[in-house]
PDB file of C-alpha atoms and ligand atoms in Angstrom:
ATOM      1  CA  MET V   1     -43.634 -62.736 -42.030  1.00 59.00           C
ATOM      2  CA  ALA V   2     -42.872 -63.330 -38.226  1.00 73.00           C
ATOM      3  CA  ASP V   3     -45.705 -62.708 -35.858  1.00 84.00           C
ATOM      4  CA  PRO V   4     -45.659 -59.143 -34.532  1.00 93.00           C
ATOM      5  CA  LYS V   5     -44.426 -58.508 -30.828  1.00 98.00           C
ATOM      6  CA  VAL V   6     -47.501 -58.255 -28.479  1.00 98.00           C
ATOM      7  CA  ALA V   7     -47.856 -55.417 -25.997  1.00 99.00           C
ATOM      8  CA  LEU V   8     -50.490 -55.260 -23.284  1.00 99.00           C
ATOM      9  CA  VAL V   9     -51.160 -51.689 -22.177  1.00 99.00           C
ATOM     10  CA  THR V  10     -53.299 -51.543 -18.942  1.00 99.00           C
ATOM     11  CA  GLY V  11     -55.726 -48.496 -18.842  1.00 98.00           C
ATOM     12  CA  GLY V  12     -54.882 -48.157 -22.612  1.00 98.00           C
ATOM     13  CA  SER V  13     -58.272 -46.681 -23.223  1.00 98.00           C
ATOM     14  CA  ARG V  14     -57.682 -43.002 -22.262  1.00 98.00           C
ATOM     15  CA  GLY V  15     -55.210 -40.411 -21.440  1.00 98.00           C
ATOM     16  CA  ILE V  16     -51.479 -41.510 -21.383  1.00 99.00           C
ATOM     17  CA  GLY V  17     -52.415 -45.202 -22.022  1.00 99.00           C
ATOM     18  CA  ALA V  18     -54.294 -44.350 -25.064  1.00 98.00           C
ATOM     19  CA  ALA V  19     -51.311 -42.469 -26.484  1.00 99.00           C
ATOM     20  CA  ILE V  20     -49.058 -45.397 -25.535  1.00 99.00           C
ATOM     21  CA  SER V  21     -51.153 -47.833 -27.340  1.00 99.00           C
ATOM     22  CA  THR V  22     -51.403 -45.789 -30.519  1.00 98.00           C
ATOM     23  CA  ARG V  23     -47.772 -45.198 -30.421  1.00 98.00           C
ATOM     24  CA  LEU V  24     -46.756 -48.842 -29.880  1.00 98.00           C
ATOM     25  CA  ALA V  25     -49.036 -49.980 -32.659  1.00 98.00           C
ATOM     26  CA  GLN V  26     -47.298 -47.544 -35.087  1.00 98.00           C
ATOM     27  CA  ASP V  27     -43.924 -49.168 -33.929  1.00 98.00           C
ATOM     28  CA  GLY V  28     -45.505 -52.397 -35.112  1.00 98.00           C
ATOM     29  CA  PHE V  29     -46.641 -54.054 -31.896  1.00 98.00           C
ATOM     30  CA  ALA V  30     -50.021 -55.931 -31.652  1.00 98.00           C
ATOM     31  CA  VAL V  31     -51.591 -53.973 -28.942  1.00 98.00           C
ATOM     32  CA  ILE V  32     -54.005 -54.947 -26.159  1.00 99.00           C
ATOM     33  CA  VAL V  33     -55.927 -52.190 -24.943  1.00 99.00           C
ATOM     34  CA  ASN V  34     -56.912 -52.888 -21.533  1.00 99.00           C
ATOM     35  CA  TYR V  35     -59.600 -50.962 -19.616  1.00 98.00           C
ATOM     36  CA  ALA V  36     -61.701 -51.062 -16.554  1.00 98.00           C
ATOM     37  CA  GLY V  37     -65.234 -49.849 -17.526  1.00 98.00           C
ATOM     38  CA  ASN V  38     -65.216 -47.353 -20.547  1.00 98.00           C
ATOM     39  CA  THR V  39     -65.721 -49.782 -23.477  1.00 98.00           C
ATOM     40  CA  ALA V  40     -66.500 -47.026 -25.892  1.00 98.00           C
ATOM     41  CA  ALA V  41     -63.171 -45.215 -25.360  1.00 98.00           C
ATOM     42  CA  ALA V  42     -61.249 -48.613 -25.544  1.00 98.00           C
ATOM     43  CA  GLU V  43     -62.952 -49.508 -28.849  1.00 98.00           C
ATOM     44  CA  SER V  44     -62.278 -46.050 -30.199  1.00 98.00           C
ATOM     45  CA  VAL V  45     -58.508 -46.644 -29.741  1.00 98.00           C
ATOM     46  CA  VAL V  46     -58.691 -49.916 -31.293  1.00 99.00           C
ATOM     47  CA  ASN V  47     -60.554 -48.558 -34.312  1.00 98.00           C
ATOM     48  CA  ASP V  48     -58.035 -45.727 -34.553  1.00 98.00           C
ATOM     49  CA  ILE V  49     -55.129 -48.377 -34.603  1.00 98.00           C
ATOM     50  CA  GLU V  50     -56.958 -50.659 -37.085  1.00 98.00           C
ATOM     51  CA  SER V  51     -57.684 -47.633 -39.409  1.00 98.00           C
ATOM     52  CA  THR V  52     -53.958 -47.173 -39.918  1.00 97.00           C
ATOM     53  CA  GLY V  53     -53.480 -50.649 -40.591  1.00 98.00           C
ATOM     54  CA  GLY V  54     -52.264 -51.781 -37.083  1.00 98.00           C
ATOM     55  CA  LYS V  55     -53.543 -54.678 -35.040  1.00 98.00           C
ATOM     56  CA  ALA V  56     -55.199 -54.266 -31.521  1.00 98.00           C
ATOM     57  CA  LEU V  57     -57.816 -55.776 -29.149  1.00 98.00           C
ATOM     58  CA  ALA V  58     -59.694 -54.320 -26.461  1.00 98.00           C
ATOM     59  CA  LEU V  59     -59.914 -56.334 -23.158  1.00 98.00           C
ATOM     60  CA  GLN V  60     -61.801 -55.449 -20.104  1.00 98.00           C
ATOM     61  CA  ALA V  61     -60.182 -56.502 -16.711  1.00 99.00           C
ATOM     62  CA  ASP V  62     -59.909 -54.668 -13.500  1.00 99.00           C
ATOM     63  CA  ILE V  63     -56.235 -54.992 -12.724  1.00 98.00           C
ATOM     64  CA  ALA V  64     -57.007 -54.853  -8.959  1.00 98.00           C
ATOM     65  CA  ASP V  65     -58.529 -58.360  -9.465  1.00 99.00           C
ATOM     66  CA  SER V  66     -55.770 -61.058  -9.537  1.00 98.00           C
ATOM     67  CA  GLU V  67     -57.985 -63.777 -11.093  1.00 98.00           C
ATOM     68  CA  ALA V  68     -59.272 -61.322 -13.732  1.00 99.00           C
ATOM     69  CA  VAL V  69     -55.622 -60.367 -14.691  1.00 99.00           C
ATOM     70  CA  ARG V  70     -54.679 -64.052 -14.992  1.00 98.00           C
ATOM     71  CA  GLN V  71     -57.498 -64.677 -17.366  1.00 98.00           C
ATOM     72  CA  MET V  72     -56.538 -61.692 -19.374  1.00 99.00           C
ATOM     73  CA  PHE V  73     -53.078 -62.922 -19.825  1.00 98.00           C
ATOM     74  CA  GLU V  74     -54.340 -66.339 -20.772  1.00 98.00           C
ATOM     75  CA  ARG V  75     -56.694 -65.090 -23.302  1.00 98.00           C
ATOM     76  CA  ILE V  76     -53.730 -62.884 -24.919  1.00 98.00           C
ATOM     77  CA  GLU V  77     -51.557 -66.045 -25.090  1.00 98.00           C
ATOM     78  CA  ALA V  78     -54.502 -68.094 -26.631  1.00 98.00           C
ATOM     79  CA  ASP V  79     -55.232 -65.261 -29.240  1.00 98.00           C
ATOM     80  CA  PHE V  80     -51.602 -64.082 -29.925  1.00 98.00           C
ATOM     81  CA  GLY V  81     -49.463 -66.870 -29.125  1.00 97.00           C
ATOM     82  CA  HIS V  82     -47.160 -64.945 -26.687  1.00 98.00           C
ATOM     83  CA  ILE V  83     -46.698 -61.535 -24.842  1.00 98.00           C
ATOM     84  CA  ASP V  84     -43.548 -59.271 -25.134  1.00 98.00           C
ATOM     85  CA  VAL V  85     -44.398 -56.035 -23.372  1.00 99.00           C
ATOM     86  CA  LEU V  86     -46.381 -55.084 -20.325  1.00 99.00           C
ATOM     87  CA  VAL V  87     -47.086 -51.396 -19.820  1.00 99.00           C
ATOM     88  CA  ASN V  88     -48.553 -51.060 -16.297  1.00 98.00           C
ATOM     89  CA  ASN V  89     -50.160 -47.642 -16.990  1.00 98.00           C
ATOM     90  CA  ALA V  90     -53.720 -47.810 -15.443  1.00 98.00           C
ATOM     91  CA  GLY V  91     -53.869 -45.863 -12.346  1.00 98.00           C
ATOM     92  CA  ILE V  92     -56.155 -43.776 -10.206  1.00 98.00           C
ATOM     93  CA  MET V  93     -55.471 -40.650  -8.012  1.00 98.00           C
ATOM     94  CA  LYS V  94     -57.371 -39.070  -5.217  1.00 97.00           C
ATOM     95  CA  LEU V  95     -55.737 -36.076  -3.525  1.00 97.00           C
ATOM     96  CA  ALA V  96     -56.440 -35.282   0.170  1.00 97.00           C
ATOM     97  CA  PRO V  97     -54.288 -34.410   3.247  1.00 98.00           C
ATOM     98  CA  LEU V  98     -53.532 -37.669   5.211  1.00 98.00           C
ATOM     99  CA  ALA V  99     -55.633 -36.393   8.235  1.00 98.00           C
ATOM    100  CA  GLN V 100     -58.765 -36.381   5.918  1.00 97.00           C
ATOM    101  CA  THR V 101     -58.316 -39.494   3.961  1.00 97.00           C
ATOM    102  CA  ASP V 102     -61.151 -41.941   4.077  1.00 95.00           C
ATOM    103  CA  ASP V 103     -60.724 -45.861   4.194  1.00 98.00           C
ATOM    104  CA  SER V 104     -62.312 -46.494   0.832  1.00 97.00           C
ATOM    105  CA  TRP V 105     -60.002 -44.216  -1.236  1.00 97.00           C
ATOM    106  CA  ILE V 106     -56.966 -45.424   0.507  1.00 98.00           C
ATOM    107  CA  ASP V 107     -57.861 -49.067  -0.198  1.00 98.00           C
ATOM    108  CA  LYS V 108     -58.895 -48.085  -3.795  1.00 98.00           C
ATOM    109  CA  GLN V 109     -55.593 -46.330  -4.782  1.00 98.00           C
ATOM    110  CA  ILE V 110     -53.513 -49.253  -3.077  1.00 98.00           C
ATOM    111  CA  ASP V 111     -55.587 -51.991  -4.766  1.00 98.00           C
ATOM    112  CA  THR V 112     -55.320 -50.414  -8.246  1.00 98.00           C
ATOM    113  CA  ASN V 113     -51.968 -48.715  -8.303  1.00 98.00           C
ATOM    114  CA  LEU V 114     -49.868 -51.050  -6.208  1.00 98.00           C
ATOM    115  CA  LYS V 115     -51.771 -54.458  -6.017  1.00 98.00           C
ATOM    116  CA  GLY V 116     -52.922 -53.928  -9.593  1.00 98.00           C
ATOM    117  CA  SER V 117     -49.118 -53.377 -10.645  1.00 98.00           C
ATOM    118  CA  ILE V 118     -48.104 -56.616  -8.677  1.00 98.00           C
ATOM    119  CA  ASN V 119     -50.701 -58.425 -10.165  1.00 99.00           C
ATOM    120  CA  THR V 120     -49.974 -57.755 -13.728  1.00 99.00           C
ATOM    121  CA  MET V 121     -46.063 -57.775 -13.192  1.00 99.00           C
ATOM    122  CA  ARG V 122     -46.329 -61.316 -11.432  1.00 98.00           C
ATOM    123  CA  GLU V 123     -48.116 -62.653 -14.611  1.00 98.00           C
ATOM    124  CA  ALA V 124     -45.658 -61.091 -17.008  1.00 98.00           C
ATOM    125  CA  ALA V 125     -42.653 -62.345 -14.910  1.00 98.00           C
ATOM    126  CA  ASN V 126     -44.120 -65.791 -15.660  1.00 98.00           C
ATOM    127  CA  ARG V 127     -45.138 -65.412 -19.221  1.00 98.00           C
ATOM    128  CA  LEU V 128     -43.040 -62.670 -20.923  1.00 98.00           C
ATOM    129  CA  ARG V 129     -40.928 -64.063 -23.731  1.00 98.00           C
ATOM    130  CA  ASP V 130     -37.163 -63.553 -23.418  1.00 97.00           C
ATOM    131  CA  SER V 131     -36.035 -59.975 -24.368  1.00 97.00           C
ATOM    132  CA  GLY V 132     -39.294 -58.629 -23.215  1.00 98.00           C
ATOM    133  CA  ARG V 133     -40.193 -55.418 -21.524  1.00 98.00           C
ATOM    134  CA  ILE V 134     -41.950 -54.244 -18.221  1.00 99.00           C
ATOM    135  CA  ILE V 135     -42.701 -50.657 -18.145  1.00 99.00           C
ATOM    136  CA  ASN V 136     -44.326 -49.142 -15.168  1.00 99.00           C
ATOM    137  CA  LEU V 137     -45.938 -45.857 -14.695  1.00 99.00           C
ATOM    138  CA  SER V 138     -44.935 -44.012 -11.567  1.00 99.00           C
ATOM    139  CA  THR V 139     -45.204 -40.277 -10.885  1.00 98.00           C
ATOM    140  CA  SER V 140     -42.604 -37.344 -10.464  1.00 98.00           C
ATOM    141  CA  VAL V 141     -44.639 -36.579  -7.119  1.00 98.00           C
ATOM    142  CA  VAL V 142     -42.525 -39.394  -5.689  1.00 98.00           C
ATOM    143  CA  GLY V 143     -39.830 -36.777  -5.913  1.00 98.00           C
ATOM    144  CA  LEU V 144     -41.661 -33.607  -5.543  1.00 98.00           C
ATOM    145  CA  LYS V 145     -43.516 -34.758  -2.355  1.00 98.00           C
ATOM    146  CA  LEU V 146     -46.420 -32.221  -2.853  1.00 97.00           C
ATOM    147  CA  GLU V 147     -49.196 -32.126   0.101  1.00 98.00           C
ATOM    148  CA  THR V 148     -52.323 -34.081  -0.433  1.00 98.00           C
ATOM    149  CA  TYR V 149     -50.463 -36.653  -2.649  1.00 98.00           C
ATOM    150  CA  GLY V 150     -49.351 -38.869   0.076  1.00 98.00           C
ATOM    151  CA  ILE V 151     -51.412 -42.007  -0.448  1.00 98.00           C
ATOM    152  CA  TYR V 152     -51.078 -41.949  -4.175  1.00 98.00           C
ATOM    153  CA  ALA V 153     -47.208 -41.020  -4.153  1.00 98.00           C
ATOM    154  CA  ALA V 154     -46.803 -43.775  -1.637  1.00 98.00           C
ATOM    155  CA  THR V 155     -48.307 -46.562  -4.033  1.00 98.00           C
ATOM    156  CA  LYS V 156     -46.103 -45.250  -6.681  1.00 99.00           C
ATOM    157  CA  ALA V 157     -42.981 -45.203  -4.638  1.00 99.00           C
ATOM    158  CA  ALA V 158     -43.735 -48.843  -3.893  1.00 99.00           C
ATOM    159  CA  VAL V 159     -43.963 -49.495  -7.578  1.00 99.00           C
ATOM    160  CA  GLU V 160     -40.575 -47.966  -8.306  1.00 99.00           C
ATOM    161  CA  THR V 161     -39.070 -50.262  -5.604  1.00 98.00           C
ATOM    162  CA  LEU V 162     -40.580 -53.208  -7.220  1.00 98.00           C
ATOM    163  CA  THR V 163     -39.422 -52.199 -10.478  1.00 99.00           C
ATOM    164  CA  ALA V 164     -35.804 -52.372  -9.546  1.00 98.00           C
ATOM    165  CA  ILE V 165     -36.233 -55.674  -7.666  1.00 99.00           C
ATOM    166  CA  LEU V 166     -38.077 -57.294 -10.337  1.00 99.00           C
ATOM    167  CA  ALA V 167     -35.244 -56.369 -12.755  1.00 98.00           C
ATOM    168  CA  LYS V 168     -32.951 -58.390 -10.827  1.00 98.00           C
ATOM    169  CA  GLU V 169     -35.243 -61.431 -10.407  1.00 98.00           C
ATOM    170  CA  LEU V 170     -35.696 -61.657 -14.160  1.00 98.00           C
ATOM    171  CA  ARG V 171     -31.717 -61.948 -14.609  1.00 98.00           C
ATOM    172  CA  GLY V 172     -30.769 -64.133 -17.508  1.00 98.00           C
ATOM    173  CA  ARG V 173     -33.979 -63.628 -19.654  1.00 98.00           C
ATOM    174  CA  SER V 174     -32.911 -60.262 -21.310  1.00 98.00           C
ATOM    175  CA  ILE V 175     -36.131 -58.824 -19.891  1.00 98.00           C
ATOM    176  CA  THR V 176     -35.872 -55.228 -18.753  1.00 99.00           C
ATOM    177  CA  VAL V 177     -37.886 -53.616 -16.075  1.00 99.00           C
ATOM    178  CA  ASN V 178     -38.263 -49.776 -15.875  1.00 99.00           C
ATOM    179  CA  ALA V 179     -40.525 -47.176 -14.775  1.00 99.00           C
ATOM    180  CA  VAL V 180     -41.637 -43.823 -16.272  1.00 99.00           C
ATOM    181  CA  ALA V 181     -42.477 -41.154 -13.995  1.00 99.00           C
ATOM    182  CA  PRO V 182     -44.411 -38.413 -15.445  1.00 98.00           C
ATOM    183  CA  GLY V 183     -44.916 -34.866 -14.210  1.00 98.00           C
ATOM    184  CA  PRO V 184     -48.322 -33.044 -14.650  1.00 98.00           C
ATOM    185  CA  THR V 185     -49.868 -34.329 -17.896  1.00 98.00           C
ATOM    186  CA  ALA V 186     -53.176 -32.988 -19.586  1.00 98.00           C
ATOM    187  CA  THR V 187     -55.368 -35.894 -18.992  1.00 98.00           C
ATOM    188  CA  SER V 188     -58.693 -36.243 -16.820  1.00 97.00           C
ATOM    189  CA  LEU V 189     -56.564 -37.868 -13.938  1.00 97.00           C
ATOM    190  CA  PHE V 190     -54.712 -34.446 -13.688  1.00 97.00           C
ATOM    191  CA  LEU V 191     -57.354 -31.973 -14.979  1.00 97.00           C
ATOM    192  CA  ASP V 192     -60.583 -33.021 -13.225  1.00 97.00           C
ATOM    193  CA  GLY V 193     -61.378 -31.417 -10.084  1.00 95.00           C
ATOM    194  CA  LYS V 194     -58.714 -28.682 -10.392  1.00 97.00           C
ATOM    195  CA  SER V 195     -59.443 -24.852 -10.981  1.00 97.00           C
ATOM    196  CA  ASP V 196     -57.997 -23.208 -14.088  1.00 98.00           C
ATOM    197  CA  GLU V 197     -55.892 -21.156 -11.661  1.00 98.00           C
ATOM    198  CA  LEU V 198     -54.367 -24.145 -10.160  1.00 97.00           C
ATOM    199  CA  ILE V 199     -53.837 -25.963 -13.660  1.00 98.00           C
ATOM    200  CA  GLU V 200     -52.117 -22.621 -14.931  1.00 98.00           C
ATOM    201  CA  ARG V 201     -49.888 -22.525 -11.928  1.00 98.00           C
ATOM    202  CA  MET V 202     -48.960 -26.165 -11.951  1.00 97.00           C
ATOM    203  CA  SER V 203     -48.322 -25.978 -15.801  1.00 98.00           C
ATOM    204  CA  LYS V 204     -45.541 -23.346 -15.103  1.00 98.00           C
ATOM    205  CA  MET V 205     -43.789 -25.395 -12.471  1.00 98.00           C
ATOM    206  CA  PRO V 206     -41.422 -27.239 -14.857  1.00 98.00           C
ATOM    207  CA  PRO V 207     -38.666 -24.928 -16.431  1.00 98.00           C
ATOM    208  CA  LEU V 208     -40.277 -25.867 -19.699  1.00 98.00           C
ATOM    209  CA  GLU V 209     -43.365 -24.172 -18.622  1.00 98.00           C
ATOM    210  CA  ARG V 210     -46.261 -26.336 -19.785  1.00 98.00           C
ATOM    211  CA  LEU V 211     -48.194 -29.607 -19.014  1.00 98.00           C
ATOM    212  CA  ALA V 212     -46.965 -32.845 -20.747  1.00 98.00           C
ATOM    213  CA  THR V 213     -49.077 -34.032 -23.443  1.00 98.00           C
ATOM    214  CA  PRO V 214     -49.818 -37.909 -23.376  1.00 98.00           C
ATOM    215  CA  ASP V 215     -47.619 -38.146 -26.483  1.00 98.00           C
ATOM    216  CA  ASP V 216     -44.616 -36.690 -24.647  1.00 98.00           C
ATOM    217  CA  ILE V 217     -44.961 -39.650 -22.224  1.00 99.00           C
ATOM    218  CA  ALA V 218     -45.648 -42.192 -24.929  1.00 99.00           C
ATOM    219  CA  HIS V 219     -42.410 -41.385 -26.566  1.00 98.00           C
ATOM    220  CA  VAL V 220     -40.375 -42.299 -23.574  1.00 99.00           C
ATOM    221  CA  VAL V 221     -42.361 -45.558 -23.064  1.00 99.00           C
ATOM    222  CA  ALA V 222     -41.820 -46.361 -26.806  1.00 99.00           C
ATOM    223  CA  PHE V 223     -38.125 -45.825 -26.409  1.00 98.00           C
ATOM    224  CA  LEU V 224     -37.898 -48.095 -23.327  1.00 98.00           C
ATOM    225  CA  ALA V 225     -39.929 -50.819 -25.356  1.00 98.00           C
ATOM    226  CA  SER V 226     -37.640 -50.419 -28.447  1.00 98.00           C
ATOM    227  CA  PRO V 227     -34.496 -52.248 -28.944  1.00 97.00           C
ATOM    228  CA  GLU V 228     -32.733 -49.004 -28.643  1.00 98.00           C
ATOM    229  CA  GLY V 229     -33.852 -48.798 -24.971  1.00 98.00           C
ATOM    230  CA  GLY V 230     -32.552 -52.228 -24.228  1.00 98.00           C
ATOM    231  CA  TRP V 231     -29.645 -51.261 -21.889  1.00 98.00           C
ATOM    232  CA  VAL V 232     -31.827 -49.366 -19.471  1.00 98.00           C
ATOM    233  CA  ASN V 233     -32.905 -51.724 -16.686  1.00 98.00           C
ATOM    234  CA  GLY V 234     -34.184 -51.231 -13.266  1.00 98.00           C
ATOM    235  CA  GLN V 235     -34.276 -47.520 -13.519  1.00 98.00           C
ATOM    236  CA  THR V 236     -37.176 -44.999 -13.064  1.00 98.00           C
ATOM    237  CA  LEU V 237     -36.990 -42.412 -15.908  1.00 98.00           C
ATOM    238  CA  ARG V 238     -38.506 -39.219 -14.814  1.00 98.00           C
ATOM    239  CA  ALA V 239     -40.137 -37.369 -17.747  1.00 98.00           C
ATOM    240  CA  ASN V 240     -41.593 -34.150 -16.432  1.00 98.00           C
ATOM    241  CA  GLY V 241     -39.882 -31.091 -18.210  1.00 98.00           C
ATOM    242  CA  GLY V 242     -37.517 -30.622 -15.385  1.00 98.00           C
ATOM    243  CA  ILE V 243     -40.080 -30.225 -12.607  1.00 98.00           C
ATOM    244  CA  VAL V 244     -37.853 -32.299 -10.144  1.00 98.00           C
TER     245      VAL V 244
HETATM  246  P1  LIG O 301     -56.710 -41.401 -16.962  1.00 96.04           P
HETATM  247  O1  LIG O 301     -57.540 -41.034 -15.764  1.00 96.04           O
HETATM  248  O2  LIG O 301     -56.706 -40.487 -18.063  1.00 96.04           O
HETATM  249  O3  LIG O 301     -56.877 -42.854 -17.507  1.00 96.04           O
HETATM  250  C1  LIG O 301     -56.725 -43.888 -16.671  1.00 96.04           C
HETATM  251  C2  LIG O 301     -56.886 -45.358 -17.396  1.00 96.04           C
HETATM  252  O4  LIG O 301     -56.768 -46.314 -16.394  1.00 96.04           O
HETATM  253  C3  LIG O 301     -58.206 -45.476 -18.152  1.00 96.04           C
HETATM  254  O5  LIG O 301     -57.932 -46.119 -19.472  1.00 96.04           O
HETATM  255  C4  LIG O 301     -58.917 -46.216 -17.118  1.00 96.04           C
HETATM  256  O6  LIG O 301     -59.854 -47.312 -17.958  1.00 96.04           O
HETATM  257  C5  LIG O 301     -57.846 -47.264 -16.615  1.00 96.04           C
HETATM  258  N1  LIG O 301     -58.231 -47.751 -15.382  1.00 96.04           N
HETATM  259  C6  LIG O 301     -58.386 -47.238 -14.140  1.00 96.04           C
HETATM  260  N2  LIG O 301     -58.560 -48.006 -13.192  1.00 96.04           N
HETATM  261  C7  LIG O 301     -58.214 -49.316 -13.821  1.00 96.04           C
HETATM  262  C8  LIG O 301     -58.523 -50.688 -13.332  1.00 96.04           C
HETATM  263  N3  LIG O 301     -58.831 -50.911 -12.069  1.00 96.04           N
HETATM  264  N4  LIG O 301     -58.231 -51.782 -14.227  1.00 96.04           N
HETATM  265  C9  LIG O 301     -57.986 -51.421 -15.464  1.00 96.04           C
HETATM  266  N5  LIG O 301     -57.915 -50.214 -15.941  1.00 96.04           N
HETATM  267  C10 LIG O 301     -58.018 -49.186 -15.077  1.00 96.04           C
HETATM  268  O7  LIG O 301     -55.102 -41.439 -16.359  1.00 96.04           O
HETATM  269  P2  LIG O 301     -53.798 -40.927 -16.950  1.00 96.04           P
HETATM  270  O8  LIG O 301     -53.661 -41.383 -18.448  1.00 96.04           O
HETATM  271  O9  LIG O 301     -53.592 -39.525 -16.484  1.00 96.04           O
HETATM  272  O10 LIG O 301     -52.859 -41.727 -16.146  1.00 96.04           O
HETATM  273  C11 LIG O 301     -51.998 -43.059 -16.532  1.00 96.04           C
HETATM  274  C12 LIG O 301     -50.927 -43.435 -15.619  1.00 96.04           C
HETATM  275  O11 LIG O 301     -49.936 -42.369 -15.447  1.00 96.04           O
HETATM  276  C13 LIG O 301     -51.495 -43.571 -14.256  1.00 96.04           C
HETATM  277  O12 LIG O 301     -50.817 -44.573 -13.697  1.00 96.04           O
HETATM  278  C14 LIG O 301     -51.199 -42.295 -13.492  1.00 96.04           C
HETATM  279  O13 LIG O 301     -50.915 -42.601 -12.102  1.00 96.04           O
HETATM  280  C15 LIG O 301     -49.801 -41.936 -14.160  1.00 96.04           C
HETATM  281  N6  LIG O 301     -49.442 -40.412 -14.141  1.00 96.04           N
HETATM  282  C16 LIG O 301     -50.365 -39.491 -14.536  1.00 96.04           C
HETATM  283  C17 LIG O 301     -50.011 -38.208 -14.462  1.00 96.04           C
HETATM  284  C18 LIG O 301     -50.869 -37.086 -15.004  1.00 96.04           C
HETATM  285  O14 LIG O 301     -50.632 -35.915 -14.662  1.00 96.04           O
HETATM  286  N7  LIG O 301     -51.909 -37.323 -15.755  1.00 96.04           N
HETATM  287  C19 LIG O 301     -48.639 -37.777 -13.815  1.00 96.04           C
HETATM  288  C20 LIG O 301     -47.998 -38.814 -13.230  1.00 96.04           C
HETATM  289  C21 LIG O 301     -48.328 -40.235 -13.415  1.00 96.04           C
HETATM  290  P3  LIG O 301     -61.496 -46.818 -18.179  1.00 96.04           P
HETATM  291  O15 LIG O 301     -61.347 -45.847 -19.347  1.00 96.04           O
HETATM  292  O16 LIG O 301     -62.109 -47.987 -18.395  1.00 96.04           O
HETATM  293  O17 LIG O 301     -61.891 -46.008 -16.898  1.00 96.04           O
END
């Protein structure tokens, strides 16, 4: 039997990334579950995948660190022989009006969300096998333009721009590059620090009147990673229940 296709999911240990990791494993990919610090969560995703017959490996690397990212890709190539799919999912969010943002949180969001995505996309551009896939996680706040989301949305808007440009730069290799832009999704990134009342209000914003589940987003990523998604290229696909 041919070696399975190999997918790297950054931030695959929790939230949307954990759902993507599990789904891609169900679809037959060997999955590298990248994480920043929460080893137990990453190992739990790997155990879940292995308990249903899938193949997975947890790898710690801070995506903001270009050398750590390079070493992670080298390790994957050494262990699995090739890489087919990069899901750029790891991200952080800190909300504040621009007038009240502090330097450390501006830097941290740019380093993780923007520079982190650049680091992984650059390695993927050099190493992905032909017919591969790059799928970046953006946010529908790029369209909604809500107060307090400025720095976070700006990092993701930049990722959307990079998505379309990298798709063109990879001409001739049958590699697609797309972004998925969720709306409010029930993970700790969205829920932590919000009142029940605010969560309830935001969950009613889409015409479908609920928060997304991580699986809602994983389904869209799985489509783009599949052969059926192969004609979608250079796009940002908003998966948000119609919020914008
Ligand atoms: P969570 O906070 O639930 O999970 C974040 C994941 O990213 C964790 O696995 C975490 O690892 C990992 N991570 C964070 N920083 C780094 C880093 N520097 N290097 C490697 N891994 C890192 O987030 P979500 O699942 O909600 O978000 C996933 C993506 O979806 C993000 O890009 C986010 O911006 C985007 N998104 C989310 C929305 C939402 O409403 N939830 C809406 C729109 C977009 P560890 O476990 O080690 O901490």
